[in-house]
Amino acid sequence: MSVVTSKTGSARLGMAFIGVLLIAVNLRVSFISVGPVLENISGDLGLSSAAAGLFTGLPLIAFAVFSPVAPAFASRLGLNRALWMSLLILAAGIVLRSLPVPGLIWVGTALIGLAIAFLNVLLPSLVKRDFPLRVSQVTGIYTAAQATMAAIGAAVVVPVAQTSPAGWRLALGIWVGVALIAMAVLLPWLLQRAEDSAGSSAPEVPYRSPWTSALGWQVTIFMGLQSISYYVLMAWLPTIEQSRGVSAPTAGFHLSVFLLISVFASLAAGGILHRGRDQRLISLVSSALAVATFLGLAFAPGLILLWVVLGSISSGFLIVIALSLFSLRSVTYTQAASLSGMAQSLGYGLAAVGPVLFGGLRDLSGDWTLPLVVTAGIMVVLAVMGVLAGRDRVIGVR
């Protein structure tokens, strides 16, 4: 009997792990793939530069707006159903965005942002529920999976757009297949856990809201500041390089190196994060690498490849630390969802304005030194928040 139970438990965990990976590969590719064909989209639809900027920033705005709603959505439907319904919304958004009907590109993009906001928030909750002793490892693996799929999307979207009569619409629409595969595979899993249903007879102990916790705010600020580091580098690194004499192909290659190294850094972070008593040291070291990256770009641009490597290692580690903290600093998986919603709402709000303010400082000063030094200073604050959030504590219950 125990052998059967053990096999059943292993099968459920295996299915849950597959679910985590299938959800993860949908988290970035549908909006990361827009950048390489943005010029085609703007030309086809007659978008101004401001409208094009709003189009690319709309998912991040949706992340900030809808992330706090995700825990209530999961509480009403159950975690499994909420994740599956979010995939359905994502698939609908991808299809609508690609249809040649005026206005639907905006509706579809908004739905994509809504769906990914929910998935971003609820996935750490799933990890907390099903892998409470493997939080950092599973988080590292799924972070690497989403980064790998995003890199694939960025690489193939232009060739598809150039070779297809449907152009960019097909190049962006093909990612619905990834969402549909995840929905199909996860459908039997949907009703697998009776305790995840609305009729569960064992409700969780009421937990303390992270909004009223100093630790919750420390995790949230850490999430937001590390997001600034990543999105500033994604938005401005190629431009910074080209302004200092690096060719466009070389700058593009460096960005590919950045993405590739960050995948392996995320895997390494997942393997290291659980080994110590807490996460203070790894948070401090990862933040220090971010400080070095921005100061290096400001004062030693001749070593650009070194700063690309350090920045990618830092980014790969920091995102895994931030996502793991949602589970490590919570008591229950519903509390993890609440903390995730809070941190990702404010975090992606900062991520949306970070690159804009960076560019504004560049325009104000006429040089890259000021925005890079200011961002390095923000990374010092990130290090302080990492030490505070990395302590071995939990938010607790009421």
mmCIF file of C-alpha atoms in Angstrom:
data_model
loop_
_atom_site.group_PDB
_atom_site.id
_atom_site.type_symbol
_atom_site.label_atom_id
_atom_site.label_comp_id
_atom_site.label_asym_id
_atom_site.label_seq_id
_atom_site.Cartn_x
_atom_site.Cartn_y
_atom_site.Cartn_z
ATOM 1 C CA MET A 1 0.000 0.000 0.000
ATOM 2 C CA SER A 2 2.821 2.395 0.880
ATOM 3 C CA VAL A 3 4.564 1.560 -2.393
ATOM 4 C CA VAL A 4 1.431 2.471 -4.342
ATOM 5 C CA THR A 5 1.074 5.674 -2.337
ATOM 6 C CA SER A 6 4.717 6.530 -2.965
ATOM 7 C CA LYS A 7 4.341 5.943 -6.699
ATOM 8 C CA THR A 8 1.188 8.043 -6.792
ATOM 9 C CA GLY A 9 2.898 10.850 -4.932
ATOM 10 C CA SER A 10 5.893 10.729 -7.266
ATOM 11 C CA ALA A 11 3.619 10.811 -10.298
ATOM 12 C CA ARG A 12 1.818 13.861 -8.945
ATOM 13 C CA LEU A 13 5.083 15.641 -8.243
ATOM 14 C CA GLY A 14 6.329 14.752 -11.703
ATOM 15 C CA MET A 15 3.172 16.143 -13.251
ATOM 16 C CA ALA A 16 3.444 19.268 -11.126
ATOM 17 C CA PHE A 17 7.040 19.786 -12.282
ATOM 18 C CA ILE A 18 6.013 19.397 -15.917
ATOM 19 C CA GLY A 19 3.256 21.910 -15.224
ATOM 20 C CA VAL A 20 5.759 24.392 -13.809
ATOM 21 C CA LEU A 21 7.961 24.106 -16.900
ATOM 22 C CA LEU A 22 5.072 24.342 -19.374
ATOM 23 C CA ILE A 23 3.789 27.465 -17.658
ATOM 24 C CA ALA A 24 7.298 28.955 -17.443
ATOM 25 C CA VAL A 25 7.994 28.746 -21.179
ATOM 26 C CA ASN A 26 4.910 30.915 -21.766
ATOM 27 C CA LEU A 27 5.967 33.708 -19.411
ATOM 28 C CA ARG A 28 8.209 35.783 -21.681
ATOM 29 C CA VAL A 29 8.218 34.691 -25.300
ATOM 30 C CA SER A 30 4.927 36.291 -26.368
ATOM 31 C CA PHE A 31 6.101 39.820 -25.520
ATOM 32 C CA ILE A 32 9.902 39.501 -25.842
ATOM 33 C CA SER A 33 9.371 38.486 -29.486
ATOM 34 C CA VAL A 34 7.748 41.864 -30.272
ATOM 35 C CA GLY A 35 10.990 43.869 -30.113
ATOM 36 C CA PRO A 36 12.731 42.431 -33.190
ATOM 37 C CA VAL A 37 9.675 43.103 -35.421
ATOM 38 C CA LEU A 38 8.540 46.369 -33.817
ATOM 39 C CA GLU A 39 9.689 48.381 -36.835
ATOM 40 C CA ASN A 40 7.555 46.181 -39.115
ATOM 41 C CA ILE A 41 4.541 46.583 -36.837
ATOM 42 C CA SER A 42 4.968 50.360 -36.627
ATOM 43 C CA GLY A 43 5.294 50.687 -40.384
ATOM 44 C CA ASP A 44 2.311 48.469 -41.100
ATOM 45 C CA LEU A 45 -0.005 50.135 -38.566
ATOM 46 C CA GLY A 46 1.390 53.665 -38.817
ATOM 47 C CA LEU A 47 2.362 53.838 -35.155
ATOM 48 C CA SER A 48 4.238 56.877 -33.905
ATOM 49 C CA SER A 49 7.307 56.413 -31.727
ATOM 50 C CA ALA A 50 5.210 57.204 -28.666
ATOM 51 C CA ALA A 51 2.544 54.684 -29.670
ATOM 52 C CA ALA A 52 5.193 52.062 -30.366
ATOM 53 C CA GLY A 53 6.675 52.716 -26.925
ATOM 54 C CA LEU A 54 3.250 52.311 -25.336
ATOM 55 C CA PHE A 55 2.725 49.084 -27.279
ATOM 56 C CA THR A 56 5.966 47.538 -25.988
ATOM 57 C CA GLY A 57 5.376 48.849 -22.453
ATOM 58 C CA LEU A 58 1.733 47.761 -22.202
ATOM 59 C CA PRO A 59 2.532 44.250 -20.865
ATOM 60 C CA LEU A 60 4.690 45.721 -18.074
ATOM 61 C CA ILE A 61 1.901 48.153 -17.207
ATOM 62 C CA ALA A 62 -0.529 45.227 -17.111
ATOM 63 C CA PHE A 63 1.867 43.322 -14.843
ATOM 64 C CA ALA A 64 1.864 46.222 -12.407
ATOM 65 C CA VAL A 65 -1.918 46.749 -12.520
ATOM 66 C CA PHE A 66 -3.164 43.157 -12.432
ATOM 67 C CA SER A 67 -0.600 41.361 -10.250
ATOM 68 C CA PRO A 68 -2.403 42.264 -6.974
ATOM 69 C CA VAL A 69 -5.615 40.749 -8.363
ATOM 70 C CA ALA A 70 -4.071 37.332 -9.009
ATOM 71 C CA PRO A 71 -4.307 35.960 -5.438
ATOM 72 C CA ALA A 72 -8.055 36.704 -5.286
ATOM 73 C CA PHE A 73 -8.475 35.109 -8.728
ATOM 74 C CA ALA A 74 -6.744 31.945 -7.471
ATOM 75 C CA SER A 75 -8.678 31.981 -4.206
ATOM 76 C CA ARG A 76 -11.963 32.028 -6.120
ATOM 77 C CA LEU A 77 -11.113 29.375 -8.719
ATOM 78 C CA GLY A 78 -8.470 27.305 -6.968
ATOM 79 C CA LEU A 79 -4.798 27.502 -7.901
ATOM 80 C CA ASN A 80 -4.824 24.842 -10.633
ATOM 81 C CA ARG A 81 -7.887 26.247 -12.374
ATOM 82 C CA ALA A 82 -6.568 29.801 -12.111
ATOM 83 C CA LEU A 83 -3.323 28.810 -13.812
ATOM 84 C CA TRP A 84 -5.147 26.984 -16.602
ATOM 85 C CA MET A 85 -7.579 29.854 -17.157
ATOM 86 C CA SER A 86 -4.637 32.261 -17.323
ATOM 87 C CA LEU A 87 -3.149 30.136 -20.104
ATOM 88 C CA LEU A 88 -6.509 30.311 -21.906
ATOM 89 C CA ILE A 89 -6.531 34.112 -21.620
ATOM 90 C CA LEU A 90 -2.946 34.178 -22.893
ATOM 91 C CA ALA A 91 -3.841 32.055 -25.935
ATOM 92 C CA ALA A 92 -6.822 34.297 -26.706
ATOM 93 C CA GLY A 93 -4.658 37.397 -26.422
ATOM 94 C CA ILE A 94 -1.990 36.029 -28.783
ATOM 95 C CA VAL A 95 -4.629 35.186 -31.389
ATOM 96 C CA LEU A 96 -6.403 38.552 -31.120
ATOM 97 C CA ARG A 97 -3.112 40.447 -31.359
ATOM 98 C CA SER A 98 -2.313 38.745 -34.660
ATOM 99 C CA LEU A 99 -5.678 39.216 -36.397
ATOM 100 C CA PRO A 100 -5.842 41.931 -39.119
ATOM 101 C CA VAL A 101 -8.713 43.747 -37.411
ATOM 102 C CA PRO A 102 -8.244 47.382 -36.302
ATOM 103 C CA GLY A 103 -7.840 47.754 -32.559
ATOM 104 C CA LEU A 104 -7.479 44.061 -31.759
ATOM 105 C CA ILE A 105 -3.700 44.331 -31.492
ATOM 106 C CA TRP A 106 -4.209 46.526 -28.414
ATOM 107 C CA VAL A 107 -6.891 44.290 -26.930
ATOM 108 C CA GLY A 108 -4.764 41.197 -27.495
ATOM 109 C CA THR A 109 -1.671 42.806 -26.010
ATOM 110 C CA ALA A 110 -3.618 43.865 -22.915
ATOM 111 C CA LEU A 111 -4.947 40.314 -22.483
ATOM 112 C CA ILE A 112 -1.419 38.935 -22.850
ATOM 113 C CA GLY A 113 -0.250 41.293 -20.105
ATOM 114 C CA LEU A 114 -3.165 40.273 -17.865
ATOM 115 C CA ALA A 115 -2.519 36.558 -18.366
ATOM 116 C CA ILE A 116 1.215 36.761 -17.784
ATOM 117 C CA ALA A 117 0.654 38.941 -14.707
ATOM 118 C CA PHE A 118 -1.488 36.164 -13.221
ATOM 119 C CA LEU A 119 0.958 33.424 -14.241
ATOM 120 C CA ASN A 120 3.936 35.373 -12.874
ATOM 121 C CA VAL A 121 2.256 35.756 -9.507
ATOM 122 C CA LEU A 122 0.749 32.288 -9.170
ATOM 123 C CA LEU A 123 3.689 30.180 -10.349
ATOM 124 C CA PRO A 124 5.762 30.808 -7.174
ATOM 125 C CA SER A 125 2.648 29.863 -5.200
ATOM 126 C CA LEU A 126 2.480 26.561 -7.092
ATOM 127 C CA VAL A 127 6.158 25.933 -6.322
ATOM 128 C CA LYS A 128 5.539 26.702 -2.635
ATOM 129 C CA ARG A 129 2.589 24.291 -2.529
ATOM 130 C CA ASP A 130 4.052 21.327 -4.398
ATOM 131 C CA PHE A 131 7.822 21.724 -3.833
ATOM 132 C CA PRO A 132 8.205 23.321 -0.382
ATOM 133 C CA LEU A 133 11.622 21.701 0.134
ATOM 134 C CA ARG A 134 12.887 22.404 -3.394
ATOM 135 C CA VAL A 135 11.854 26.033 -3.857
ATOM 136 C CA SER A 136 15.189 27.439 -5.037
ATOM 137 C CA GLN A 137 16.040 24.502 -7.329
ATOM 138 C CA VAL A 138 12.655 24.477 -9.056
ATOM 139 C CA THR A 139 12.650 28.272 -9.305
ATOM 140 C CA GLY A 140 16.097 28.246 -10.905
ATOM 141 C CA ILE A 141 15.056 25.635 -13.435
ATOM 142 C CA TYR A 142 11.833 27.339 -14.464
ATOM 143 C CA THR A 143 13.559 30.746 -14.661
ATOM 144 C CA ALA A 144 16.163 29.237 -16.986
ATOM 145 C CA ALA A 145 13.386 27.628 -19.059
ATOM 146 C CA GLN A 146 11.542 30.893 -19.559
ATOM 147 C CA ALA A 147 14.777 32.713 -20.470
ATOM 148 C CA THR A 148 15.691 29.992 -22.968
ATOM 149 C CA MET A 149 12.292 30.180 -24.669
ATOM 150 C CA ALA A 150 12.509 33.976 -24.766
ATOM 151 C CA ALA A 151 15.903 33.753 -26.470
ATOM 152 C CA ILE A 152 14.502 31.274 -28.999
ATOM 153 C CA GLY A 153 11.579 33.583 -29.680
ATOM 154 C CA ALA A 154 13.825 36.589 -30.239
ATOM 155 C CA ALA A 155 15.958 34.542 -32.649
ATOM 156 C CA VAL A 156 13.217 33.050 -34.838
ATOM 157 C CA VAL A 157 10.626 35.827 -35.011
ATOM 158 C CA VAL A 158 12.432 37.839 -37.715
ATOM 159 C CA PRO A 159 13.059 34.881 -40.085
ATOM 160 C CA VAL A 160 9.410 33.833 -39.753
ATOM 161 C CA ALA A 161 8.224 37.373 -40.441
ATOM 162 C CA GLN A 162 10.498 37.674 -43.476
ATOM 163 C CA THR A 163 9.515 34.357 -45.063
ATOM 164 C CA SER A 164 5.772 34.349 -44.414
ATOM 165 C CA PRO A 165 3.162 36.237 -46.469
ATOM 166 C CA ALA A 166 1.469 37.049 -43.145
ATOM 167 C CA GLY A 167 4.678 38.710 -41.940
ATOM 168 C CA TRP A 168 4.852 39.828 -38.342
ATOM 169 C CA ARG A 169 1.297 38.661 -37.606
ATOM 170 C CA LEU A 170 2.259 35.015 -38.077
ATOM 171 C CA ALA A 171 5.616 35.562 -36.338
ATOM 172 C CA LEU A 172 3.786 36.738 -33.218
ATOM 173 C CA GLY A 173 0.844 34.361 -33.598
ATOM 174 C CA ILE A 174 2.814 31.117 -33.646
ATOM 175 C CA TRP A 175 3.395 31.391 -29.885
ATOM 176 C CA VAL A 176 -0.222 30.460 -29.289
ATOM 177 C CA GLY A 177 0.945 26.916 -30.013
ATOM 178 C CA VAL A 178 3.122 26.938 -26.886
ATOM 179 C CA ALA A 179 0.142 28.021 -24.762
ATOM 180 C CA LEU A 180 -2.169 25.441 -26.345
ATOM 181 C CA ILE A 181 0.319 22.637 -25.734
ATOM 182 C CA ALA A 182 0.545 23.636 -22.082
ATOM 183 C CA MET A 183 -3.261 23.746 -21.789
ATOM 184 C CA ALA A 184 -3.673 20.324 -23.401
ATOM 185 C CA VAL A 185 -1.031 18.616 -21.286
ATOM 186 C CA LEU A 186 -2.255 20.214 -18.069
ATOM 187 C CA LEU A 187 -5.968 19.557 -18.598
ATOM 188 C CA PRO A 188 -5.919 16.156 -16.782
ATOM 189 C CA TRP A 189 -3.986 17.856 -13.969
ATOM 190 C CA LEU A 190 -6.721 20.435 -13.564
ATOM 191 C CA LEU A 191 -8.907 18.387 -11.208
ATOM 192 C CA GLN A 192 -6.089 16.284 -9.782
ATOM 193 C CA ARG A 193 -5.918 17.891 -6.343
ATOM 194 C CA ALA A 194 -9.145 17.740 -4.363
ATOM 195 C CA GLU A 195 -7.645 19.994 -1.688
ATOM 196 C CA ASP A 196 -7.193 22.744 -4.274
ATOM 197 C CA SER A 197 -10.934 22.927 -4.925
ATOM 198 C CA ALA A 198 -13.440 25.333 -3.465
ATOM 199 C CA GLY A 199 -14.866 22.517 -1.380
ATOM 200 C CA SER A 200 -11.707 21.768 0.536
ATOM 201 C CA SER A 201 -12.492 20.883 4.117
ATOM 202 C CA ALA A 202 -9.150 22.074 5.491
ATOM 203 C CA PRO A 203 -8.826 25.811 4.961
ATOM 204 C CA GLU A 204 -5.452 27.348 5.562
ATOM 205 C CA VAL A 205 -4.617 29.247 8.734
ATOM 206 C CA PRO A 206 -5.268 32.977 8.173
ATOM 207 C CA TYR A 207 -1.979 34.549 7.232
ATOM 208 C CA ARG A 208 -0.598 38.018 7.859
ATOM 209 C CA SER A 209 -0.797 40.290 4.823
ATOM 210 C CA PRO A 210 2.626 41.130 3.370
ATOM 211 C CA TRP A 211 1.365 44.711 2.884
ATOM 212 C CA THR A 212 1.529 45.154 6.684
ATOM 213 C CA SER A 213 4.924 43.471 7.098
ATOM 214 C CA ALA A 214 8.349 45.138 6.987
ATOM 215 C CA LEU A 215 9.738 41.894 5.590
ATOM 216 C CA GLY A 216 7.104 41.929 2.856
ATOM 217 C CA TRP A 217 8.195 45.428 1.832
ATOM 218 C CA GLN A 218 11.862 44.422 1.869
ATOM 219 C CA VAL A 219 11.150 41.543 -0.509
ATOM 220 C CA THR A 220 9.043 43.858 -2.666
ATOM 221 C CA ILE A 221 11.717 46.548 -2.932
ATOM 222 C CA PHE A 222 14.324 43.894 -3.698
ATOM 223 C CA MET A 223 12.113 42.563 -6.507
ATOM 224 C CA GLY A 224 11.574 46.023 -7.933
ATOM 225 C CA LEU A 225 15.183 47.162 -7.871
ATOM 226 C CA GLN A 226 16.511 43.980 -9.454
ATOM 227 C CA SER A 227 13.875 44.437 -12.185
ATOM 228 C CA ILE A 228 15.275 47.906 -12.872
ATOM 229 C CA SER A 229 18.740 46.409 -13.378
ATOM 230 C CA TYR A 230 17.516 43.811 -15.863
ATOM 231 C CA TYR A 231 15.188 45.995 -17.914
ATOM 232 C CA VAL A 232 17.625 48.916 -18.099
ATOM 233 C CA LEU A 233 20.261 46.577 -19.514
ATOM 234 C CA MET A 234 17.780 44.997 -21.934
ATOM 235 C CA ALA A 235 16.594 48.384 -23.155
ATOM 236 C CA TRP A 236 19.847 50.344 -23.302
ATOM 237 C CA LEU A 237 22.886 48.056 -23.398
ATOM 238 C CA PRO A 238 23.077 47.767 -27.237
ATOM 239 C CA THR A 239 22.612 51.544 -27.598
ATOM 240 C CA ILE A 240 25.293 52.279 -25.006
ATOM 241 C CA GLU A 241 27.700 49.952 -26.778
ATOM 242 C CA GLN A 242 27.045 51.420 -30.221
ATOM 243 C CA SER A 243 27.507 54.968 -28.946
ATOM 244 C CA ARG A 244 30.982 53.924 -27.831
ATOM 245 C CA GLY A 245 32.075 52.481 -31.130
ATOM 246 C CA VAL A 246 30.829 48.900 -30.920
ATOM 247 C CA SER A 247 29.227 47.763 -34.173
ATOM 248 C CA ALA A 248 25.539 46.859 -34.254
ATOM 249 C CA PRO A 249 26.213 43.150 -35.021
ATOM 250 C CA THR A 250 28.701 42.955 -32.143
ATOM 251 C CA ALA A 251 26.276 44.668 -29.780
ATOM 252 C CA GLY A 252 23.605 42.164 -30.834
ATOM 253 C CA PHE A 253 26.019 39.317 -30.208
ATOM 254 C CA HIS A 254 26.770 40.685 -26.743
ATOM 255 C CA LEU A 255 23.052 40.746 -25.975
ATOM 256 C CA SER A 256 22.827 37.093 -27.014
ATOM 257 C CA VAL A 257 25.769 36.314 -24.738
ATOM 258 C CA PHE A 258 23.971 38.144 -21.940
ATOM 259 C CA LEU A 259 20.805 36.061 -22.387
ATOM 260 C CA LEU A 260 22.702 32.781 -22.690
ATOM 261 C CA ILE A 261 24.857 33.298 -19.610
ATOM 262 C CA SER A 262 21.839 34.403 -17.576
ATOM 263 C CA VAL A 263 20.216 31.023 -18.292
ATOM 264 C CA PHE A 264 23.141 29.142 -16.755
ATOM 265 C CA ALA A 265 23.371 31.679 -13.927
ATOM 266 C CA SER A 266 19.723 31.004 -13.044
ATOM 267 C CA LEU A 267 20.377 27.261 -12.949
ATOM 268 C CA ALA A 268 23.431 27.815 -10.762
ATOM 269 C CA ALA A 269 21.477 30.090 -8.425
ATOM 270 C CA GLY A 270 18.822 27.428 -7.990
ATOM 271 C CA GLY A 271 21.482 24.928 -6.986
ATOM 272 C CA ILE A 272 23.292 27.248 -4.569
ATOM 273 C CA LEU A 273 20.466 29.186 -2.954
ATOM 274 C CA HIS A 274 19.294 26.448 -0.580
ATOM 275 C CA ARG A 275 22.732 25.467 0.700
ATOM 276 C CA GLY A 276 23.209 28.204 3.277
ATOM 277 C CA ARG A 277 21.161 29.069 6.350
ATOM 278 C CA ASP A 278 19.779 32.140 4.610
ATOM 279 C CA GLN A 279 20.118 34.177 1.400
ATOM 280 C CA ARG A 280 22.003 37.244 2.673
ATOM 281 C CA LEU A 281 25.421 36.453 1.228
ATOM 282 C CA ILE A 282 24.226 35.383 -2.212
ATOM 283 C CA SER A 283 21.958 38.443 -2.404
ATOM 284 C CA LEU A 284 24.825 40.746 -1.418
ATOM 285 C CA VAL A 285 27.289 39.229 -3.914
ATOM 286 C CA SER A 286 24.763 39.262 -6.762
ATOM 287 C CA SER A 287 23.896 42.900 -6.040
ATOM 288 C CA ALA A 288 27.581 43.802 -5.877
ATOM 289 C CA LEU A 289 28.032 42.367 -9.378
ATOM 290 C CA ALA A 290 25.221 44.651 -10.560
ATOM 291 C CA VAL A 291 26.972 47.664 -8.969
ATOM 292 C CA ALA A 292 30.222 46.674 -10.708
ATOM 293 C CA THR A 293 28.407 46.269 -14.035
ATOM 294 C CA PHE A 294 26.990 49.791 -14.113
ATOM 295 C CA LEU A 295 30.131 51.438 -12.755
ATOM 296 C CA GLY A 296 32.194 49.494 -15.263
ATOM 297 C CA LEU A 297 29.996 50.592 -18.148
ATOM 298 C CA ALA A 298 30.393 54.186 -16.941
ATOM 299 C CA PHE A 299 34.138 54.335 -16.309
ATOM 300 C CA ALA A 300 35.771 51.403 -18.137
ATOM 301 C CA PRO A 301 33.829 50.932 -21.394
ATOM 302 C CA GLY A 302 36.854 49.310 -23.015
ATOM 303 C CA LEU A 303 36.105 46.194 -20.946
ATOM 304 C CA ILE A 304 32.550 46.008 -22.261
ATOM 305 C CA LEU A 305 32.424 42.226 -22.613
ATOM 306 C CA LEU A 306 33.452 41.822 -18.966
ATOM 307 C CA TRP A 307 30.551 44.020 -17.853
ATOM 308 C CA VAL A 308 28.166 42.099 -20.107
ATOM 309 C CA VAL A 309 29.247 38.842 -18.456
ATOM 310 C CA LEU A 310 29.041 40.243 -14.914
ATOM 311 C CA GLY A 311 25.661 41.823 -15.655
ATOM 312 C CA SER A 312 24.246 38.582 -17.025
ATOM 313 C CA ILE A 313 25.472 36.577 -14.019
ATOM 314 C CA SER A 314 24.009 39.168 -11.691
ATOM 315 C CA SER A 315 20.658 39.242 -13.493
ATOM 316 C CA GLY A 316 20.397 35.450 -13.611
ATOM 317 C CA PHE A 317 21.042 35.145 -9.884
ATOM 318 C CA LEU A 318 18.931 38.112 -8.785
ATOM 319 C CA ILE A 319 15.707 37.039 -10.488
ATOM 320 C CA VAL A 320 15.929 33.543 -8.980
ATOM 321 C CA ILE A 321 16.592 35.004 -5.527
ATOM 322 C CA ALA A 322 13.657 37.399 -5.868
ATOM 323 C CA LEU A 323 11.215 34.739 -7.051
ATOM 324 C CA SER A 324 12.401 32.252 -4.412
ATOM 325 C CA LEU A 325 11.887 34.778 -1.627
ATOM 326 C CA PHE A 326 8.144 34.774 -2.289
ATOM 327 C CA SER A 327 8.032 31.187 -1.065
ATOM 328 C CA LEU A 328 10.906 31.261 1.407
ATOM 329 C CA ARG A 329 9.485 34.206 3.353
ATOM 330 C CA SER A 330 5.902 32.917 3.483
ATOM 331 C CA VAL A 331 4.205 30.262 5.584
ATOM 332 C CA THR A 332 1.515 29.035 3.187
ATOM 333 C CA TYR A 333 1.163 28.949 -0.569
ATOM 334 C CA THR A 334 -1.700 31.449 -0.444
ATOM 335 C CA GLN A 335 0.520 33.836 1.503
ATOM 336 C CA ALA A 336 3.222 33.236 -1.120
ATOM 337 C CA ALA A 337 0.714 34.258 -3.808
ATOM 338 C CA SER A 338 -0.157 37.418 -1.870
ATOM 339 C CA LEU A 339 3.505 38.350 -1.440
ATOM 340 C CA SER A 340 4.168 37.551 -5.086
ATOM 341 C CA GLY A 341 1.270 39.764 -6.166
ATOM 342 C CA MET A 342 2.460 42.659 -4.028
ATOM 343 C CA ALA A 343 6.116 42.392 -5.041
ATOM 344 C CA GLN A 344 5.481 41.901 -8.746
ATOM 345 C CA SER A 345 2.927 44.695 -8.944
ATOM 346 C CA LEU A 346 5.295 47.287 -7.521
ATOM 347 C CA GLY A 347 8.330 45.594 -9.043
ATOM 348 C CA TYR A 348 7.070 45.736 -12.605
ATOM 349 C CA GLY A 349 5.858 49.271 -12.006
ATOM 350 C CA LEU A 350 9.472 50.184 -11.285
ATOM 351 C CA ALA A 351 10.605 48.076 -14.241
ATOM 352 C CA ALA A 352 8.316 50.056 -16.538
ATOM 353 C CA VAL A 353 9.621 53.463 -15.461
ATOM 354 C CA GLY A 354 13.278 52.490 -14.920
ATOM 355 C CA PRO A 355 14.399 52.501 -18.569
ATOM 356 C CA VAL A 356 12.398 55.696 -19.212
ATOM 357 C CA LEU A 357 14.089 57.557 -16.346
ATOM 358 C CA PHE A 358 17.451 56.165 -17.454
ATOM 359 C CA GLY A 359 16.889 57.628 -20.910
ATOM 360 C CA GLY A 360 15.722 60.911 -19.380
ATOM 361 C CA LEU A 361 18.951 61.215 -17.387
ATOM 362 C CA ARG A 362 20.878 60.548 -20.586
ATOM 363 C CA ASP A 363 19.037 63.371 -22.349
ATOM 364 C CA LEU A 364 19.527 65.677 -19.365
ATOM 365 C CA SER A 365 23.271 65.097 -19.058
ATOM 366 C CA GLY A 366 24.128 64.418 -22.698
ATOM 367 C CA ASP A 367 26.222 61.418 -21.649
ATOM 368 C CA TRP A 368 25.810 57.894 -20.266
ATOM 369 C CA THR A 369 27.857 58.490 -17.110
ATOM 370 C CA LEU A 370 25.102 60.084 -15.005
ATOM 371 C CA PRO A 371 22.390 57.462 -15.637
ATOM 372 C CA LEU A 372 24.881 54.632 -15.171
ATOM 373 C CA VAL A 373 26.214 56.039 -11.877
ATOM 374 C CA VAL A 374 22.674 56.695 -10.601
ATOM 375 C CA THR A 375 21.693 53.117 -11.475
ATOM 376 C CA ALA A 376 24.805 51.832 -9.684
ATOM 377 C CA GLY A 377 23.629 53.759 -6.618
ATOM 378 C CA ILE A 378 20.231 52.103 -6.897
ATOM 379 C CA MET A 379 22.022 48.763 -6.968
ATOM 380 C CA VAL A 380 23.679 49.669 -3.640
ATOM 381 C CA VAL A 381 20.191 50.057 -2.189
ATOM 382 C CA LEU A 382 19.368 46.690 -3.786
ATOM 383 C CA ALA A 383 22.267 45.137 -1.858
ATOM 384 C CA VAL A 384 20.923 46.529 1.422
ATOM 385 C CA MET A 385 17.440 45.202 0.669
ATOM 386 C CA GLY A 386 18.941 41.844 -0.276
ATOM 387 C CA VAL A 387 20.653 41.530 3.098
ATOM 388 C CA LEU A 388 17.434 42.445 4.922
ATOM 389 C CA ALA A 389 15.135 40.239 2.825
ATOM 390 C CA GLY A 390 17.690 37.423 2.829
ATOM 391 C CA ARG A 391 17.481 36.853 6.583
ATOM 392 C CA ASP A 392 16.004 33.534 7.704
ATOM 393 C CA ARG A 393 12.574 34.861 8.643
ATOM 394 C CA VAL A 394 8.958 34.486 7.509
ATOM 395 C CA ILE A 395 6.100 36.963 7.485
ATOM 396 C CA GLY A 396 4.028 34.675 9.711
ATOM 397 C CA VAL A 397 0.330 34.265 10.422
ATOM 398 C CA ARG A 398 -2.287 36.357 12.176
#
